[in-house]
Amino acid sequence: MNHLLTTEGLSREVLEGLLTDAQEFAEVLERPIPKVPALRGRTVATMFFEPSTRTKMSFDKAAKALSADTVAFSASTSSLSKGESLKDTALTVHAMGIDLMIVRHGATGAPWRLAEWLDIPIVNAGDGAHQHPTQALLDCLTITQRFGSLEGLKIAIVGDIRHSRVARSDMFAMSTLGADVTLVGPPTLLPVHMDGWPARTSTDLDAAIEDADVVYLLRVQTERGGGSVFPSLPEYTKRYGMTNDRFSRLKAKAVVLHPGPMNRGVEISHDVADDERALVLQQVSNGVAARMAVLFALLGGDSDV
Amino acid sequence: MSDLIITGGTVLTTDGPIRTDLRITDDRVSEIGQGLEASNVIDANEAWVGPGLVDMHSHLRDPGQDWKEDIATGTGAAAVGGYTAVLAMPNTIPVVDNAQIALYVSERGRRVGSADVYPSGCLTMGGDGERMAHIDEMWDAGVRVFTDDGTSVESAAVLRLAMEYIANLGGLVAQHAVDGAMSAHGYMHEGSVSSRLGMHGIPSEAEEIVISRDLALVRLTGVSYHVQHLSSMVGVGLIRQAKADGLPVTAEVTPHHLVFDHTDVASTDADFKMMPPLRSAEDRDALVLGLQDGTIDIVATDHAPHAPREKEVPFEHAPNGVIGLEWAASVTNSVIGDDQVRFFAALSSSPARIAQITDHGHAITIGSTANLVVFDPTERWTPTDSVSRSRNAPYFGRELIGRVRATVRAGQLTHGSTA
Amino acid sequence: MNAEDLGRVATRIAHEIAERNHGLKNVVLLGIPTRGVPFADRIAVALTDIADQPLTAGSIDIGMYRDDIDTRPRTRLGPTNIPEDLDGKTVVLADDVLFTGRTIRAALDALADLGRPSAVQLAVVIDRGHRELPIRADFVGKNIPTSTSERVSVRFLGVDDEEGVWIGEGASP
């Protein structure tokens, strides 16, 4: 693995290897001194062309827990407005002596272009509605911690599938790890052409959650609002929200995941969000461990993992 | 001035392809026959000799965007690609919506062009889709093709009026057939690849909707109507039916739509970004078939230069368009197969006829203007660079079949050399 | 050395550990993955017999502490299982082969992040020399002088499909 750009096509062996390492790092993070010297002397750059404080903090913490130095680039402080091309920006930052770049961009494929232009590992921290592979890893780690593995689990991913990089990343990773994935949402938020996707689709949440072990709720982009892709937020909640009533109908051991930030009262009810079976905060903690595993795999010497 | 002869080629004459030599004296073809001699010789060596190619769809970016291209560099690329005439698209800065800018383009072409440059004009003022452009004065300045290329005229009412006016003059309405609302925020073909990439798509229906509506207006107004850069199977089907119905309709396809499809976009390399987008393999095959069976009349390049800096950005942020003047003949040759008559019909005589460019596109006869190309249909080669000011081509590093050996415009070599 | 010899080494070293650390109350045994772990397990079994009280070995992985991750292919991270609080304890590290000493240096760094033992001792199956750091073993199964180009391989059932010690020419392990 030279880069982490997508979960599509990652082998089960690679995914399981990253999860094994991530679990070790999760334990490091529990220590009184939650830091190891593994990447001492390395410098990683976070290149965020789209604001995301939480993901950036998580990567930053992961790099620092591995003793790497971090430098940050953000579009608001950048020269993009001066008309510099992405390639020039990347080459400029690279010339400062960067060993790895973590890239978040609002446009699909931006990390791919950087991987082509630069000879250092690139980690995709989210590109457009395309991929967000470390989110998939932290989600799979969270589920593994709960169920031992993903093999045979029934997982429903619910919401705006069409515009969700989380759904795409999770679907490929989860299905490679043996889960049975169903994508659930209103017809206007399901993708139009899905040839070869390792998942089924449904517009019926109540049917999909009957035997689900994991219900993964996507954030409703409230700025999309009602009246365009669905009639209104209350109507969305009624048909696709994890209400208290729906939660009570889940299997006893089923859990709820959410990538955050949550819209309480829209895709997830207030009570469900605070329930012990909503693993949202555990996901956040695991985000640091999963990202440590990725940085370690890409910078930790020659490696076939 | 001494004569130039072209020896050993298969010459496309009014009697069809004939193996013969030909002599050019000044700007005219002066002799056709065997065993000609002169000090300036182009050895065609069994290659095809035919009328210089005519591109009905070039963005020369002049006036206004000379960092991308200008008339000198754009026609330089045209000459390398075997073209002796190009129709310049009017979406320059400022746009060609009046006679002055049209005259600037043709005058500039005369001064610095390596090919003859014919301006096309906008249908609407500023290409705004609302107010009729100065069609009449542009007509008097020589403009014969009217288009708002880059956008489709959204209002059927506005388009109808322009069509009525142009039909009366005897001009051509050329349409960029992509529905604005259906393609808004779209970056590529809506299909399995766009879904996987999470990229907003442009469905084939965006083309279908515009062509269908326009055909109704063609029936209403009787105007000669030309669909630019046809991209979809359903679009090909509409043109085929319209021709069967006897409507005055023609269509073009770009070289890139003949050989690439939306799976090439999976790299997110912006040199595969254009409007209309590369569609599915099924669409591509339908375009090839449409060109072979004559439903699609011509290959037009949609040569659209953009500076490297503008394309070295994420796919979604890159401007639409790729360059193609230098490779269109090779691509067309590989798609059409070994057929000299059809090759020159698609690239020279039909575009000249449709765009009313009278000095070009004629089979070679004694006394005709020496606008010629020597094209070797068998040479395999791999492009690595361009003479355009821009480099946004998807062809670099890919093998092509057939290559332009020499281009002669009005008796002068604009590409290639004598032995 | 064959499997029987390996068993005798574990038993003898267990006796030496018991002798050095009167009573075994404060001893924590930690194997260094991969093959330090089965070695520590063997010692733990023998110590359980000697002390007549159950004793289990933990493990401490050094993958995050190596100083040569640039120059060597990385293996998977091994498990780190610390059975009890290390503060004030005597930690006995167990590994298969003592060579340059860099693995032990990394293990000492890892230990320092996990607690503050009062003493650290080292048990190895084979000491093959060629130290690059001032590190020595407290308990050695066998000293084997080697050339740097030789390959010393200790194998345990459970990890490998055979048990014993092999020495041969070839790339370093």
Coordinates of N, CA and C in Angstrom, one line a residue, chain A residues 21 23-28 31 35-39 66 292 296, chain C residues 61-67 69 77-78 80 106 110:
Chain A
D21 N -3.7 -3.5 13.7 CA -2.8 -2.5 14.2 C -3.6 -1.4 14.9
Q23 N -6.2 -1.6 16.6 CA -6.6 -2.1 17.9 C -5.4 -1.9 18.9
E24 N -4.2 -2.2 18.4 CA -3.0 -2.0 19.2 C -2.9 -0.6 19.6
F25 N -3.1 0.3 18.6 CA -2.9 1.7 18.9 C -4.1 2.2 19.8
A26 N -5.2 1.6 19.7 CA -6.3 2.0 20.6 C -5.9 1.7 22.0
E27 N -5.1 0.7 22.2 CA -4.7 0.4 23.6 C -3.6 1.3 24.0
V28 N -2.7 1.7 23.1 CA -1.7 2.7 23.4 C -2.4 4.0 23.9
R31 N -3.1 4.4 27.5 CA -2.0 4.4 28.5 C -1.9 5.8 29.1
K35 N 1.5 7.8 23.8 CA 2.3 8.2 22.7 C 3.5 7.3 22.5
V36 N 3.8 7.0 21.2 CA 4.9 6.1 20.9 C 5.8 6.8 19.9
P37 N 7.1 6.4 19.9 CA 8.1 7.1 19.1 C 8.1 6.7 17.6
A38 N 7.2 5.9 17.2 CA 7.3 5.2 15.9 C 7.6 6.1 14.7
L39 N 7.1 7.3 14.6 CA 7.3 8.1 13.5 C 8.1 9.4 13.8
L66 N 2.0 9.3 17.4 CA 3.1 8.6 16.8 C 4.4 9.3 16.7
M292 N -3.9 6.4 13.2 CA -2.5 6.0 13.6 C -2.1 4.8 12.8
F296 N 1.1 4.8 10.3 CA 2.1 3.8 10.6 C 2.4 2.9 9.4
Chain C
D61 N 5.2 -5.7 22.6 CA 5.6 -5.6 21.2 C 6.4 -4.3 21.0
I62 N 7.5 -4.4 20.2 CA 8.4 -3.3 20.0 C 8.2 -2.6 18.7
G63 N 7.2 -3.0 17.9 CA 7.0 -2.5 16.5 C 7.0 -0.9 16.5
M64 N 6.3 -0.3 17.5 CA 6.2 1.1 17.5 C 7.4 1.8 18.1
Y65 N 8.5 1.0 18.5 CA 9.6 1.6 19.1 C 10.9 1.4 18.4
R66 N 10.8 0.7 17.2 CA 12.0 0.3 16.5 C 12.7 1.6 15.9
D67 N 14.0 1.6 15.9 CA 14.7 2.7 15.3 C 15.2 2.4 13.8
I69 N 12.9 1.4 11.3 CA 11.7 1.1 10.4 C 11.9 1.6 9.0
L77 N 2.2 -5.4 13.7 CA 2.4 -5.2 15.1 C 2.0 -6.4 15.8
G78 N 2.7 -6.8 16.9 CA 2.4 -7.9 17.7 C 1.6 -7.4 18.9
T80 N 0.5 -6.5 22.7 CA 1.1 -6.1 23.9 C 0.1 -6.4 25.0
A106 N 14.6 -1.1 22.1 CA 13.3 -0.7 21.8 C 12.3 -1.2 22.9
A110 N 9.7 0.9 25.3 CA 8.3 0.5 25.4 C 7.9 0.4 26.8

